[in-house]
């Protein structure tokens, strides 16, 4: 039977892990799978292992290419990356891509009892969801009346409600996407712990105690995801249909070189430019101009509506490693810009620090998932 309130999503439920001291976060991106295993020992989070595998070759293509693979192929790649990285935890937390879900706030009259909310949400949600309600799984949580502190966000205690209106945040996720991920896990004999929309995981991994308005940008291969975050809470999020693979495609076409070579050149020189190929930086910049101008629209609209300004921008995702991106972003947003360093949330041997700092942005989603399970 269709159950609209399967508790599949997280950010949203108060679910706080299964109490065990280990967790594996799995981020199935369009170009690569990233896994991170964390352990909690004596109250401290420790990095056990991590790994990534490109999906391009599983589709007969190249590293860095965007793929749309059947579940069997993804399960095969997942098996390989779990083996290579030596992950032992069998209960996994997975990220759901932003485009498979929709999140929106609903206001309900204060006199509605909490026990009545589950039956009211599907009726109200119809107004917001462009597909039949039977094709999505709904989840929700009550938003606090006052602005919560970061500590509130991380505490499991209820935040006191005032009595005017009940604000509910509803998350609708396509059933297709959920069953796809369940099938991938079961093919690998993994049990599923929870699903979470990718940007929520990324925020958890990249944020310290930021109270003011901060924007997170996740530069993926297929899309650039944005989240506007206040008090550690995602207030608004957007996806820009442009990513790292589009940049590589353009380089490949404009210089008439194979995708694989273009990908290498992009990573080696980035916006600093290749002395032998003067047009490289310009080709990259065309795409970044588009991404930043879309991001500016989102920021401006939010700032106007809420009478607040973005105080900082955090860069995440594999594409955040682009040389010169931080400087370009700082010039565009005229605010502080920093590269996320999610591995700093887990203890690791000192000699790994440099590597982990450089690789961190790529693993942010998988780290955030594992962190949540240990919370
Ligand atoms: N040093 C670098 N310089 C420039 N781009 C880079 C660098 N390292 C990785 N990238 C780019 O980052 C992208 C991959 O990032 P990521 O692993 O976050 O993507 P994904 O999660 O698979 O994609 P999506 O989130 O869109 O599904 C690729 O386009 C890759 O070329
Ligand atoms: Mg991604």
Coordinates of C-alpha atoms and ligand atoms in Angstrom, one line a residue:
X1 CA 0.0 0.0 0.0
X2 CA 1.1 3.5 -0.7
X3 CA 2.3 5.1 2.5
X4 CA 2.9 8.8 2.1
X5 CA 4.9 9.1 5.3
X6 CA 7.6 6.5 4.9
X7 CA 10.4 8.2 6.9
X8 CA 12.9 8.2 4.1
X9 CA 14.4 11.6 4.4
X10 CA 16.2 12.9 7.1
X11 CA 17.1 16.4 7.3
X12 CA 13.7 16.4 8.1
X13 CA 13.0 13.7 10.6
X14 CA 14.6 13.7 14.0
X15 CA 16.2 10.4 13.3
X16 CA 19.7 10.5 14.8
X17 CA 21.5 7.4 13.7
X18 CA 21.3 3.8 14.9
X19 CA 23.5 4.3 17.9
X20 CA 26.4 2.3 16.5
X21 CA 29.8 3.9 16.3
X22 CA 30.5 3.7 12.6
X23 CA 28.9 5.1 9.5
X24 CA 29.4 5.0 5.7
X25 CA 28.1 7.8 3.5
X26 CA 27.6 7.1 -0.2
X27 CA 27.3 9.9 -2.7
X28 CA 26.3 8.7 -6.2
X29 CA 27.1 11.7 -8.3
X30 CA 26.6 11.9 -12.0
X31 CA 30.3 11.5 -12.8
X32 CA 31.6 9.6 -9.8
X33 CA 30.7 7.7 -6.6
X34 CA 32.3 8.9 -3.4
X35 CA 32.3 7.0 -0.2
X36 CA 33.5 7.9 3.3
X37 CA 33.6 5.8 6.4
X38 CA 33.7 7.4 9.8
X39 CA 33.9 6.0 13.3
X40 CA 33.2 7.4 16.7
X41 CA 35.6 6.5 19.4
X42 CA 35.3 8.1 22.9
X43 CA 33.1 10.8 21.5
X44 CA 35.5 11.7 18.7
X45 CA 34.8 11.3 15.0
X46 CA 37.6 9.5 13.2
X47 CA 38.2 9.0 9.5
X48 CA 38.4 5.3 8.8
X49 CA 38.6 5.3 5.0
X50 CA 37.4 7.1 1.9
X51 CA 37.3 6.4 -1.9
X52 CA 36.0 7.6 -5.2
X53 CA 35.4 5.9 -8.5
X54 CA 34.6 7.5 -11.9
X55 CA 31.4 6.4 -13.6
X56 CA 32.4 7.4 -17.1
X57 CA 34.3 4.2 -17.8
X58 CA 31.2 2.1 -16.7
X59 CA 29.3 3.9 -19.5
X60 CA 32.0 3.3 -22.1
X61 CA 33.2 6.8 -21.7
X62 CA 35.8 8.9 -19.9
X63 CA 36.7 10.0 -16.4
X64 CA 34.7 13.2 -15.6
X65 CA 31.9 12.5 -18.0
X66 CA 28.3 12.7 -16.9
X67 CA 26.5 9.3 -16.9
X68 CA 23.0 8.0 -16.5
X69 CA 23.7 4.3 -15.7
X70 CA 21.3 1.4 -15.0
X71 CA 21.3 0.3 -11.4
X72 CA 23.3 -2.9 -12.1
X73 CA 26.2 -0.8 -13.4
X74 CA 26.1 1.6 -10.5
X75 CA 26.0 -1.4 -8.1
X76 CA 29.1 -2.8 -9.9
X77 CA 31.0 0.5 -9.5
X78 CA 29.8 0.7 -5.9
X79 CA 31.2 -2.7 -5.2
X80 CA 34.5 -1.8 -6.6
X81 CA 34.9 1.5 -4.7
X82 CA 33.8 -0.2 -1.4
X83 CA 36.4 -2.9 -2.0
X84 CA 39.2 -0.6 -3.0
X85 CA 38.6 1.6 0.0
X86 CA 38.1 -1.3 2.4
X87 CA 34.7 -0.1 3.8
X88 CA 33.4 -2.6 6.3
X89 CA 30.2 -0.9 7.6
X90 CA 27.1 -2.4 5.9
X91 CA 24.5 0.0 6.9
X92 CA 24.7 2.9 4.4
X93 CA 23.4 6.5 4.3
X94 CA 22.7 7.8 0.7
X95 CA 22.4 11.2 -0.9
X96 CA 19.4 11.9 -3.1
X97 CA 20.0 14.3 -6.0
X98 CA 18.3 17.6 -5.7
X99 CA 16.4 17.2 -9.0
X100 CA 14.6 14.1 -7.6
X101 CA 13.1 16.1 -4.8
X102 CA 11.1 19.2 -4.0
X103 CA 11.0 21.0 -0.7
X104 CA 8.5 23.7 0.3
X105 CA 7.1 25.3 3.4
X106 CA 3.4 25.1 4.3
X107 CA 1.6 27.2 6.9
X108 CA -1.1 25.5 9.0
X109 CA -3.5 27.0 11.5
X110 CA -2.2 26.7 15.1
X111 CA -5.2 24.8 16.4
X112 CA -4.3 21.7 14.2
X113 CA -3.1 18.9 16.4
X114 CA 0.3 17.4 15.6
X115 CA -1.4 14.0 15.2
X116 CA -3.6 15.5 12.4
X117 CA -0.7 16.8 10.4
X118 CA 0.2 13.5 8.6
X119 CA -3.3 13.4 7.0
X120 CA -3.4 17.1 6.1
X121 CA 0.1 17.3 4.4
X122 CA -0.8 15.1 1.4
X123 CA -3.8 17.3 0.7
X124 CA -1.9 20.6 1.0
X125 CA 1.1 19.2 -0.8
X126 CA -0.9 18.6 -4.0
X127 CA -0.8 22.4 -4.6
X128 CA 3.0 22.3 -4.8
X129 CA 3.8 19.1 -6.5
X130 CA 3.8 18.9 -10.4
X131 CA 3.3 15.1 -10.5
X132 CA 0.6 12.8 -9.1
X133 CA 0.9 12.6 -5.3
X134 CA 1.1 8.8 -5.5
X135 CA 4.5 9.2 -7.3
X136 CA 6.3 10.8 -4.4
X137 CA 7.1 10.0 -0.8
X138 CA 6.4 12.8 1.5
X139 CA 8.2 13.7 4.7
X140 CA 7.9 16.8 6.8
X141 CA 9.0 18.5 9.9
X142 CA 7.7 21.3 12.1
X143 CA 9.8 24.5 11.9
X144 CA 10.6 26.3 15.1
X145 CA 8.9 29.6 15.6
X146 CA 11.9 31.5 16.7
X147 CA 15.2 31.6 14.9
X148 CA 17.0 28.5 16.3
X149 CA 20.7 28.6 17.3
X150 CA 23.2 26.2 15.8
X151 CA 23.0 24.3 19.1
X152 CA 19.3 23.9 18.7
X153 CA 19.8 22.5 15.2
X154 CA 22.1 19.9 16.6
X155 CA 20.0 19.0 19.6
X156 CA 17.3 16.4 19.6
X157 CA 15.2 18.4 22.1
X158 CA 12.1 20.0 20.9
X159 CA 12.2 23.8 20.3
X160 CA 9.3 25.5 22.1
X161 CA 6.5 26.6 19.7
X162 CA 4.6 29.9 19.9
X163 CA 0.9 29.7 19.1
X164 CA 0.2 31.8 16.0
X165 CA 0.7 29.4 13.0
X166 CA 2.3 26.0 12.5
X167 CA 5.1 26.2 9.9
X168 CA 5.9 22.9 8.3
X169 CA 8.6 22.1 5.9
X170 CA 7.6 19.4 3.4
X171 CA 10.0 17.2 1.4
X172 CA 8.6 15.3 -1.6
X173 CA 10.9 12.7 -3.2
X174 CA 10.2 10.8 -6.4
X175 CA 9.4 7.1 -5.5
X176 CA 11.4 6.1 -8.6
X177 CA 14.6 7.6 -7.2
X178 CA 14.1 6.0 -3.8
X179 CA 13.5 2.6 -5.2
X180 CA 16.4 2.9 -7.6
X181 CA 18.7 3.6 -4.6
X182 CA 17.2 0.8 -2.5
X183 CA 17.8 -1.6 -5.4
X184 CA 21.5 -0.5 -5.7
X185 CA 22.0 -1.1 -2.0
X186 CA 20.3 -4.5 -2.0
X187 CA 22.4 -5.7 -4.9
X188 CA 25.4 -5.0 -2.8
X189 CA 23.9 -6.6 0.4
X190 CA 23.9 -3.3 2.1
X191 CA 21.1 -2.2 4.3
X192 CA 19.9 1.4 4.1
X193 CA 20.1 3.7 7.0
X194 CA 18.6 6.9 5.6
X195 CA 18.4 9.1 2.5
X196 CA 19.0 12.8 2.5
X197 CA 19.0 15.4 -0.2
X198 CA 22.6 16.0 -1.2
X199 CA 22.8 19.7 -0.3
X200 CA 21.8 19.1 3.3
X201 CA 24.7 16.7 3.7
X202 CA 27.0 19.2 2.1
X203 CA 25.9 21.9 4.4
X204 CA 26.5 19.7 7.5
X205 CA 30.0 18.9 6.2
X206 CA 31.1 22.4 5.3
X207 CA 29.6 24.5 8.1
X208 CA 31.0 25.5 11.4
X209 CA 29.0 27.7 13.7
X210 CA 27.9 30.1 11.0
X211 CA 25.0 32.2 12.2
X212 CA 24.8 34.8 9.5
X213 CA 23.6 34.3 6.0
X214 CA 26.1 32.1 4.1
X215 CA 25.8 30.6 0.6
X216 CA 27.1 27.2 -0.2
X217 CA 28.0 26.3 -3.8
X218 CA 28.4 22.7 -4.9
X219 CA 30.3 22.5 -8.2
X220 CA 29.4 19.1 -9.6
X221 CA 30.0 17.6 -13.0
X222 CA 26.4 18.1 -14.3
X223 CA 25.0 20.8 -12.1
X224 CA 26.0 23.6 -9.7
X225 CA 23.9 23.5 -6.5
X226 CA 23.3 26.5 -4.3
X227 CA 22.0 26.7 -0.7
X228 CA 21.3 29.8 1.3
X229 CA 21.9 29.0 4.9
X230 CA 21.1 30.8 8.1
X231 CA 21.6 29.6 11.7
X232 CA 22.9 26.3 10.1
X233 CA 19.5 25.8 8.5
X234 CA 19.0 25.6 4.7
X235 CA 16.5 28.4 3.9
X236 CA 16.5 28.1 0.2
X237 CA 18.2 26.0 -2.5
X238 CA 18.6 26.0 -6.3
X239 CA 20.3 24.0 -9.0
X240 CA 22.0 25.6 -12.0
X241 CA 22.1 23.4 -15.0
X242 CA 25.8 23.8 -15.7
X243 CA 28.7 21.9 -14.3
X244 CA 32.3 20.8 -14.7
X245 CA 31.6 18.4 -17.5
X246 CA 30.1 21.2 -19.6
X247 CA 33.4 23.1 -19.2
X248 CA 35.4 20.1 -20.3
X249 CA 33.1 19.5 -23.3
X250 CA 33.7 23.1 -24.4
X251 CA 37.5 22.9 -24.0
X252 CA 37.5 19.6 -25.9
X253 CA 35.5 21.2 -28.8
X254 CA 37.3 24.5 -28.9
X255 CA 40.8 23.0 -28.9
X256 CA 39.8 19.9 -30.9
X257 CA 41.2 17.5 -28.3
X258 CA 39.6 14.4 -26.7
X259 CA 37.5 14.9 -23.6
X260 CA 40.1 13.0 -21.5
X261 CA 42.8 15.5 -22.5
X262 CA 40.5 18.5 -22.0
X263 CA 39.7 17.2 -18.5
X264 CA 43.3 16.9 -17.6
X265 CA 44.2 20.3 -19.0
X266 CA 41.2 21.9 -17.1
X267 CA 42.4 20.3 -13.8
X268 CA 46.1 21.2 -14.3
X269 CA 45.7 24.9 -15.3
X270 CA 42.1 26.0 -14.6
X271 CA 41.6 29.7 -14.7
X272 CA 45.3 30.4 -14.3
X273 CA 45.5 29.4 -18.0
X274 CA 47.8 27.3 -20.1
X275 CA 50.7 29.3 -21.6
X276 CA 50.5 27.0 -24.7
X277 CA 46.7 27.4 -25.1
X278 CA 45.7 31.0 -24.5
X279 CA 42.0 30.4 -25.0
X280 CA 41.7 27.9 -22.2
X281 CA 40.9 30.3 -19.4
X282 CA 38.4 32.2 -21.6
X283 CA 36.6 29.0 -22.5
X284 CA 36.3 28.2 -18.8
X285 CA 35.3 31.7 -17.9
X286 CA 32.3 31.7 -20.3
X287 CA 30.7 28.9 -18.2
X288 CA 31.7 30.4 -14.8
X289 CA 30.2 33.8 -15.9
X290 CA 26.9 32.0 -16.6
X291 CA 27.0 30.1 -13.2
X292 CA 27.9 33.2 -11.2
X293 CA 25.3 35.4 -12.9
X294 CA 22.6 32.8 -12.1
X295 CA 23.9 32.6 -8.5
X296 CA 23.8 36.4 -8.3
X297 CA 20.1 36.4 -9.3
X298 CA 19.4 33.9 -6.5
X299 CA 21.4 35.9 -4.0
X300 CA 19.8 39.2 -4.9
X301 CA 16.3 37.9 -4.8
X302 CA 16.9 36.4 -1.3
X303 CA 18.7 39.5 0.0
X304 CA 15.9 41.8 -1.1
X305 CA 13.1 39.6 0.3
X306 CA 14.8 39.0 3.6
X307 CA 16.7 42.3 4.0
X308 CA 19.9 40.5 4.7
X309 CA 23.2 40.2 2.9
X310 CA 25.3 37.1 2.2
X311 CA 28.4 37.4 4.4
X312 CA 30.3 34.5 3.1
X313 CA 30.4 32.0 0.2
X314 CA 31.7 28.4 0.7
X315 CA 32.8 26.5 -2.3
X316 CA 32.3 22.7 -2.4
X317 CA 32.1 19.8 -4.9
X318 CA 34.8 18.4 -7.1
X319 CA 34.7 21.6 -9.3
X320 CA 35.7 23.7 -6.3
X321 CA 39.2 22.5 -6.9
X322 CA 39.5 24.6 -10.1
X323 CA 42.6 26.8 -10.0
X324 CA 41.6 30.4 -9.6
X325 CA 38.0 29.7 -8.8
X326 CA 38.1 31.2 -5.3
X327 CA 39.6 34.5 -6.6
X328 CA 37.0 34.7 -9.4
X329 CA 34.2 34.0 -7.0
X330 CA 35.5 36.6 -4.5
X331 CA 35.6 39.3 -7.3
X332 CA 32.0 38.3 -8.4
X333 CA 30.3 38.2 -5.0
X334 CA 32.4 40.9 -3.3
X335 CA 32.2 38.8 -0.1
X336 CA 34.5 36.5 1.8
X337 CA 34.9 33.2 -0.2
X338 CA 36.4 30.1 1.3
X339 CA 37.0 26.5 0.2
X340 CA 35.1 24.0 2.3
X341 CA 37.3 21.7 4.4
X342 CA 34.9 18.9 5.5
X343 CA 37.6 16.4 6.5
X344 CA 38.5 18.8 9.3
X345 CA 35.4 17.4 11.1
X346 CA 37.1 14.0 11.4
X347 CA 40.3 13.1 13.1
X348 CA 43.0 11.8 10.7
X349 CA 46.7 11.2 10.8
X350 CA 48.6 14.5 10.5
X351 CA 50.5 13.4 7.3
X352 CA 47.2 13.2 5.5
X353 CA 46.2 16.7 6.3
X354 CA 47.3 18.3 3.0
X355 CA 45.8 15.6 0.8
X356 CA 42.5 15.6 2.8
X357 CA 42.2 19.4 2.6
X358 CA 42.6 19.3 -1.2
X359 CA 40.2 16.4 -1.7
X360 CA 37.7 17.6 0.9
X361 CA 35.3 19.5 -1.4
X362 CA 34.7 16.4 -3.6
X363 CA 33.8 14.3 -0.6
X364 CA 31.6 16.8 1.3
X365 CA 28.3 15.1 0.6
X366 CA 29.5 11.7 1.7
X367 CA 31.2 13.1 4.8
X368 CA 28.0 15.0 5.7
X369 CA 25.9 11.8 5.4
X370 CA 28.3 9.8 7.6
X371 CA 28.5 12.7 10.2
X372 CA 24.7 12.7 10.5
X373 CA 24.6 9.1 11.2
X374 CA 27.1 9.5 14.0
X375 CA 25.4 12.5 15.6
Ligands
LIG1 N1 41.1 20.4 -9.8 C1 40.0 20.5 -10.5 N2 39.8 21.6 -11.4 C2 38.7 21.8 -12.1 N3 37.7 20.9 -12.0 C3 37.8 19.8 -11.3 C4 39.0 19.6 -10.5 N4 38.8 18.4 -9.8 C5 37.6 18.0 -10.1 N5 37.0 18.8 -11.0 C6 35.7 18.6 -11.7 O1 34.7 18.4 -10.7 C7 33.7 17.6 -11.3 C8 33.3 16.4 -10.5 O2 32.9 16.9 -9.2 P1 31.9 16.0 -8.3 O3 32.6 14.7 -8.0 O4 31.5 16.8 -7.2 O5 30.7 15.8 -9.3 P2 29.5 14.8 -9.2 O6 29.1 14.7 -7.8 O7 29.8 13.5 -9.9 O8 28.4 15.6 -10.1 P3 27.0 16.1 -9.7 O9 27.0 16.6 -8.3 O10 26.7 17.2 -10.7 O11 26.1 14.9 -9.9 C9 34.2 17.2 -12.7 O12 33.6 18.0 -13.7 C10 35.6 17.5 -12.6 O13 36.2 17.8 -13.8
LIG2 MG1 27.7 15.8 -6.6

